Amino acid sequence: MLLVKDLVKHYGSREALKGISFHVEEGQIVGLLGQNGAGKTTTMNIITGYLSATSGEVEIQGINILDKPKEAKRCLGYLPEQPPLYEKMTVREYLQFVAELKGLRKGGIAEEATRLMEQTNILDREHTLIRHLSKGYKQRVGLAQALAGNPALMILDEPMVGLDPNQIVEIRELIRSLAGERTIILSSHILSEIETLCDHIIILDQGRVAAENATRQLEAEHSNQKQLRMVIKGDKREIQRLLRETELLKRYSYIRDVEQGVYEFQVVSAMDTDIRDELFLLFAQNQMIVYSIHMEQMSLEDVFIKLTGKEEEA
Ligand code: ATP
């Protein structure tokens, strides 16, 4: 549905994009995640044809945005970071204006505005001036204008920025409801805002793709094989002696009493291979029972920090 190939963008001597490639399948909700300055807005502006790339290609449904910008833009809806809302217009006036700009035939403009308001749940504010709307409602109007002409691909730049937690939940639900057959790409610098919404996440770091995969797979790929959790039944001192003396481990720490005579430990492997079998046998041979043993998953947040070397901004 969308192909982005080797995008490079220079702003004077600053190399904002250093060769970005990815593709997006039809119907996916994809999150572009990255710190401020990672290159999210630049990438989105190039995909939408608002900015030209120094080199590289963008194809939307097989149409090259550089060769046939008009045709490609017909498949596109864009919500920029600062949506171009005309504050002195009412919601209906503005959406009719947007529908007209999108080239809808005169007779269909009022119905299109009604459809947009219905889809974004703002019909109750159709005659309100945009400047009188709350930030959450304004963002809905922004989404409504991006939906004009029923585009196959929607590009949303930081759609949750500046919203309070309730509004974030509402906008997230709204974006989810707009998906389906439609493909949606949205950016954020806050992982927790988008991880439950997106099927696929692309992590940008300093103008490059640092990681890209299905959201769950990204977590699994970066699972920390060396760190394990074990629940063991036995004498606590004896368990600790075995953990201390085995060459399989670099270190261990006691976590908690699960119940009487059953303890949970975190252990860190000294080996490059999966040592779960060896640990199980070690305790079995010493007449102790391993109730559970599993690798600790890294959260996506840990993956993000590992890949970019930075904490997310709150
Ligand atoms: P933000 O969330 O802050 O918008 P971003 O990930 O969207 O960040 P971009 O806005 O794409 O990042 O910026 C990428 C890099 O390009 C940054 O270093 C930025 O300073 C630089 N940059 C962006 N626009 C311009 C411009 N018009 N002129 C010069 N440098 C620019």
Coordinates of C-alpha atoms and ligand atoms in Angstrom, one line a residue:
M1 CA 0.0 0.0 0.0
L2 CA 2.8 2.4 0.9
L3 CA 6.5 2.0 -0.1
V4 CA 9.1 4.3 1.3
K5 CA 12.6 3.7 -0.2
D6 CA 15.9 5.2 0.8
L7 CA 14.6 8.6 1.8
V8 CA 17.3 11.1 2.4
K9 CA 16.6 14.7 3.4
H10 CA 19.2 17.4 3.9
Y11 CA 18.2 20.8 5.4
G12 CA 21.3 22.8 4.4
S13 CA 24.2 20.8 5.9
R14 CA 21.9 19.0 8.4
E15 CA 21.1 15.4 7.4
A16 CA 17.6 15.0 8.8
L17 CA 16.9 11.6 7.1
K18 CA 19.8 9.3 6.4
G19 CA 18.1 6.6 4.2
I20 CA 14.7 5.6 5.5
S21 CA 13.0 2.6 4.0
F22 CA 9.8 0.7 5.1
H23 CA 6.6 -0.5 3.7
V24 CA 3.1 -0.6 5.0
E25 CA 0.4 -3.2 4.2
E26 CA -3.2 -2.2 3.5
G27 CA -5.3 -1.9 6.6
Q28 CA -2.5 -1.6 9.1
I29 CA -2.2 1.0 11.8
V30 CA 1.5 1.8 12.0
G31 CA 3.2 3.9 14.6
L32 CA 6.3 6.0 13.8
L33 CA 8.0 6.3 17.1
G34 CA 11.0 8.5 17.9
Q35 CA 12.4 11.3 20.0
N36 CA 11.9 14.9 19.0
G37 CA 14.1 15.5 16.0
A38 CA 14.3 11.8 15.0
G39 CA 12.8 12.7 11.6
K40 CA 9.1 11.7 12.0
T41 CA 7.6 15.0 10.7
T42 CA 10.1 15.2 7.9
T43 CA 9.2 11.6 6.8
M44 CA 5.5 12.3 7.0
N45 CA 5.8 15.6 5.1
I46 CA 7.7 13.8 2.3
I47 CA 5.1 10.9 2.1
T48 CA 2.3 13.5 1.8
G49 CA 4.1 15.4 -0.8
Y50 CA 4.4 18.6 1.2
L51 CA 8.2 18.4 1.2
S52 CA 10.5 17.1 -1.4
A53 CA 13.2 14.6 -0.5
T54 CA 16.9 15.1 -1.4
S55 CA 16.7 11.5 -2.7
G56 CA 14.6 8.4 -2.4
E57 CA 11.1 7.3 -3.4
V58 CA 7.6 7.2 -2.1
E59 CA 4.8 5.1 -3.7
I60 CA 1.2 5.1 -2.5
Q61 CA -0.9 2.3 -4.0
G62 CA 1.7 2.1 -6.8
I63 CA 1.6 5.8 -7.6
N64 CA 4.9 7.7 -7.2
I65 CA 4.2 10.9 -5.1
L66 CA 7.0 12.8 -7.0
D67 CA 5.9 11.8 -10.5
K68 CA 2.2 12.1 -9.9
P69 CA 1.6 14.2 -6.8
K70 CA -2.1 15.0 -7.6
E71 CA -3.1 11.4 -8.2
A72 CA -1.2 10.2 -5.1
K73 CA -2.6 12.9 -2.9
R74 CA -6.1 11.8 -3.8
C75 CA -5.5 8.6 -1.8
L76 CA -4.2 10.6 1.2
G77 CA -5.6 12.4 4.3
Y78 CA -3.2 14.3 6.4
L79 CA -3.4 15.7 9.9
P80 CA -0.3 17.8 10.5
E81 CA 1.1 18.5 13.9
Q82 CA -0.6 21.9 13.8
P83 CA -3.8 21.3 11.9
P84 CA -4.9 24.1 9.7
L85 CA -8.1 24.9 11.4
Y86 CA -9.9 28.2 10.7
E87 CA -10.9 29.4 14.1
K88 CA -13.5 31.9 12.9
M89 CA -15.5 29.2 11.0
T90 CA -18.0 26.9 12.5
V91 CA -17.2 23.2 12.3
R92 CA -19.7 22.7 9.4
E93 CA -18.4 25.7 7.4
Y94 CA -14.8 24.5 7.8
L95 CA -15.5 20.9 6.8
Q96 CA -17.6 22.0 3.8
F97 CA -14.7 24.3 2.8
V98 CA -12.2 21.3 3.2
A99 CA -14.5 19.1 1.1
E100 CA -14.6 21.7 -1.6
L101 CA -10.8 21.9 -1.6
K102 CA -10.7 18.2 -2.0
G103 CA -12.6 18.6 -5.2
L104 CA -15.9 17.1 -4.2
R105 CA -18.7 18.1 -6.5
K106 CA -20.9 21.0 -5.2
G107 CA -24.0 18.9 -4.6
G108 CA -22.2 16.4 -2.4
I109 CA -20.4 18.9 -0.1
A110 CA -23.0 19.3 2.6
E111 CA -23.5 15.5 2.9
E112 CA -19.8 14.9 3.0
A113 CA -19.4 17.4 5.9
T114 CA -22.2 15.5 7.7
R115 CA -20.5 12.2 7.1
L116 CA -17.2 13.5 8.4
M117 CA -18.9 14.9 11.6
E118 CA -20.7 11.6 12.1
Q119 CA -17.6 9.6 11.7
T120 CA -15.7 11.7 14.2
N121 CA -18.6 12.2 16.6
I122 CA -18.8 16.0 16.4
L123 CA -22.2 16.5 14.8
D124 CA -23.4 18.0 18.1
R125 CA -20.9 20.9 17.5
E126 CA -21.6 21.5 13.9
H127 CA -22.6 25.2 14.4
T128 CA -19.9 26.0 17.0
L129 CA -17.1 28.2 16.1
I130 CA -13.8 26.2 16.0
R131 CA -12.1 28.7 18.4
H132 CA -14.7 27.8 21.1
L133 CA -14.0 24.1 20.9
S134 CA -11.9 22.2 23.5
K135 CA -8.5 20.8 22.4
G136 CA -10.0 17.3 22.2
Y137 CA -12.9 18.5 19.9
K138 CA -10.4 20.5 17.8
Q139 CA -8.4 17.3 17.3
R140 CA -11.6 15.5 16.2
V141 CA -12.2 18.3 13.6
G142 CA -8.5 17.8 12.5
L143 CA -9.2 14.1 12.0
A144 CA -12.5 14.9 10.2
Q145 CA -10.7 17.2 7.7
A146 CA -8.1 14.4 7.1
L147 CA -11.0 12.0 6.3
A148 CA -12.4 14.2 3.6
G149 CA -12.7 12.4 0.3
N150 CA -12.5 9.0 2.1
P151 CA -8.8 8.5 1.7
A152 CA -7.2 5.0 1.7
L153 CA -4.3 6.2 3.7
M154 CA -4.3 8.6 6.6
I155 CA -1.1 10.2 8.0
L156 CA -1.5 11.7 11.5
D157 CA 1.4 13.6 13.0
E158 CA 1.4 13.5 16.8
P159 CA -2.4 13.2 17.0
M160 CA -2.4 12.9 20.8
V161 CA 0.0 15.7 21.6
G162 CA -1.3 18.2 24.1
L163 CA -4.4 16.1 25.0
D164 CA -5.3 15.1 28.6
P165 CA -5.4 11.4 29.4
N166 CA -9.2 11.1 28.8
Q167 CA -9.0 12.8 25.5
I168 CA -6.1 10.5 24.5
V169 CA -8.3 7.5 25.2
E170 CA -11.1 9.1 23.1
I171 CA -8.9 10.0 20.2
R172 CA -7.2 6.5 20.3
E173 CA -10.7 4.9 20.1
L174 CA -11.7 7.2 17.3
I175 CA -8.5 6.4 15.3
R176 CA -9.2 2.7 15.9
S177 CA -12.7 3.1 14.6
L178 CA -11.4 4.9 11.4
A179 CA -9.1 2.0 10.6
G180 CA -10.4 -1.2 9.1
E181 CA -9.8 -1.1 5.4
R182 CA -8.1 2.2 5.7
T183 CA -4.4 2.3 6.4
I184 CA -3.2 4.7 9.1
I185 CA 0.3 5.9 10.0
L186 CA 0.6 8.0 13.1
S187 CA 3.7 9.4 14.9
S188 CA 4.4 9.8 18.5
H189 CA 7.3 10.3 20.9
I190 CA 5.4 8.5 23.7
L191 CA 5.3 4.8 23.2
S192 CA 2.6 4.1 25.8
E193 CA 0.2 6.3 23.8
I194 CA 0.4 4.2 20.7
E195 CA 1.6 0.7 21.6
T196 CA -2.0 -0.7 22.2
L197 CA -3.3 1.0 19.0
C198 CA -0.6 0.0 16.4
D199 CA -0.2 -3.3 14.8
H200 CA 3.3 -2.4 13.7
I201 CA 5.9 0.0 15.1
I202 CA 8.8 1.7 13.3
I203 CA 11.3 3.2 15.6
L204 CA 13.2 6.2 14.2
D205 CA 16.4 7.4 15.7
Q206 CA 18.5 10.3 14.3
G207 CA 17.2 10.0 10.8
R208 CA 17.4 6.2 10.6
V209 CA 15.1 3.2 11.2
A210 CA 16.4 1.7 14.4
A211 CA 13.9 -1.1 14.5
E212 CA 10.7 -2.1 12.7
N213 CA 8.3 -5.0 13.3
A214 CA 4.9 -6.1 14.5
T215 CA 4.4 -4.6 17.9
R216 CA 4.4 -7.9 19.8
Q217 CA 7.2 -9.3 17.7
L218 CA 9.3 -6.3 18.5
E219 CA 9.0 -7.1 22.1
A220 CA 9.7 -10.8 21.6
E221 CA 12.7 -10.1 19.3
H222 CA 14.3 -8.1 22.0
S223 CA 13.4 -10.4 24.8
N224 CA 16.2 -10.6 27.3
Q225 CA 17.3 -14.2 27.0
K226 CA 19.8 -14.0 29.7
Q227 CA 17.5 -12.9 32.5
L228 CA 15.2 -15.6 33.9
R229 CA 12.6 -15.8 36.7
M230 CA 12.4 -19.1 38.6
V231 CA 10.0 -20.3 41.2
I232 CA 11.6 -23.2 43.2
K233 CA 10.3 -25.4 46.0
G234 CA 12.9 -26.4 48.6
D235 CA 15.1 -25.3 51.4
K236 CA 15.9 -21.6 50.8
R237 CA 19.5 -21.8 51.9
E238 CA 20.1 -24.9 49.8
I239 CA 18.5 -23.2 46.7
Q240 CA 20.8 -20.2 47.2
R241 CA 23.8 -22.4 47.6
L242 CA 23.1 -24.1 44.3
L243 CA 22.5 -20.8 42.5
R244 CA 25.7 -19.4 44.0
E245 CA 27.9 -22.4 43.1
T246 CA 26.7 -23.3 39.6
E247 CA 28.8 -22.0 36.7
L248 CA 25.7 -21.5 34.6
L249 CA 24.9 -18.2 36.3
K250 CA 26.6 -14.8 36.5
R251 CA 24.4 -13.8 39.5
Y252 CA 21.1 -14.2 41.1
S253 CA 18.8 -12.3 43.4
Y254 CA 16.0 -13.4 45.7
I255 CA 12.6 -11.8 44.8
R256 CA 10.0 -13.1 47.2
D257 CA 8.4 -15.9 49.2
V258 CA 5.6 -17.2 46.9
E259 CA 4.3 -19.4 49.7
Q260 CA 5.9 -21.3 52.5
G261 CA 8.9 -23.3 51.2
V262 CA 8.5 -21.8 47.7
Y263 CA 10.7 -19.0 46.5
E264 CA 11.1 -16.8 43.5
F265 CA 14.5 -15.8 42.2
Q266 CA 15.8 -13.7 39.3
V267 CA 18.8 -15.3 37.7
V268 CA 21.2 -14.0 35.1
S269 CA 22.8 -16.5 32.8
A270 CA 26.6 -16.6 32.3
M271 CA 26.0 -18.6 29.0
D272 CA 25.1 -17.5 25.5
T273 CA 22.7 -20.4 25.1
D274 CA 19.3 -21.1 26.7
I275 CA 20.1 -22.7 30.1
R276 CA 16.5 -23.5 31.2
D277 CA 17.0 -27.3 30.8
E278 CA 20.3 -27.4 32.7
L279 CA 18.8 -25.3 35.5
F280 CA 15.8 -27.6 35.7
L281 CA 18.0 -30.7 35.9
L282 CA 20.3 -29.1 38.5
F283 CA 17.5 -28.7 40.9
A284 CA 15.9 -32.1 40.1
Q285 CA 19.1 -33.8 40.8
N286 CA 19.2 -32.1 44.2
Q287 CA 15.7 -33.2 45.0
M288 CA 14.2 -29.7 44.6
I289 CA 11.2 -28.8 42.4
V290 CA 11.2 -26.1 39.8
Y291 CA 7.6 -24.8 39.6
S292 CA 8.3 -22.4 36.8
I293 CA 11.1 -20.9 34.8
H294 CA 10.8 -18.3 32.1
M295 CA 12.7 -15.6 30.3
E296 CA 12.0 -12.1 31.3
Q297 CA 10.4 -10.1 28.5
M298 CA 11.7 -6.7 27.8
S299 CA 8.8 -4.2 27.6
L300 CA 8.6 -2.2 24.4
E301 CA 9.7 0.7 26.5
D302 CA 12.9 -1.1 27.4
V303 CA 13.4 -1.9 23.7
F304 CA 13.0 1.8 22.8
I305 CA 15.6 2.8 25.4
K306 CA 18.0 0.1 24.4
L307 CA 17.8 1.1 20.7
T308 CA 17.9 4.9 21.1
G309 CA 19.8 5.0 24.3
K310 CA 17.3 7.5 25.7
E311 CA 14.4 7.6 28.1
E312 CA 11.1 8.6 26.5
E313 CA 9.9 12.1 27.3
A314 CA 7.0 12.3 29.6
Ligands
ATP1 P1 9.4 16.6 16.4 O1 8.6 15.6 17.2 O2 10.1 17.6 17.3 O3 8.7 17.3 15.3 P2 10.5 14.9 14.5 O4 10.9 13.5 14.8 O5 9.3 15.1 13.8 O6 10.6 15.7 15.8 P3 11.7 16.4 12.4 O7 10.9 17.6 12.7 O8 11.5 15.6 11.2 O9 11.7 15.4 13.6 O10 13.2 16.9 12.4 C1 14.3 16.1 12.0 C2 15.6 17.0 12.1 O11 15.6 17.9 11.0 C3 15.8 17.7 13.4 O12 17.1 17.7 13.7 C4 15.3 19.1 13.0 O13 16.0 20.1 13.8 C5 15.7 19.2 11.6 N1 14.8 20.1 10.8 C6 13.4 19.9 10.7 N2 12.9 20.9 9.9 C7 13.9 21.7 9.5 C8 14.0 22.9 8.7 N3 12.9 23.4 8.1 N4 15.2 23.5 8.6 C9 16.3 22.9 9.2 N5 16.3 21.8 10.0 C10 15.1 21.2 10.1

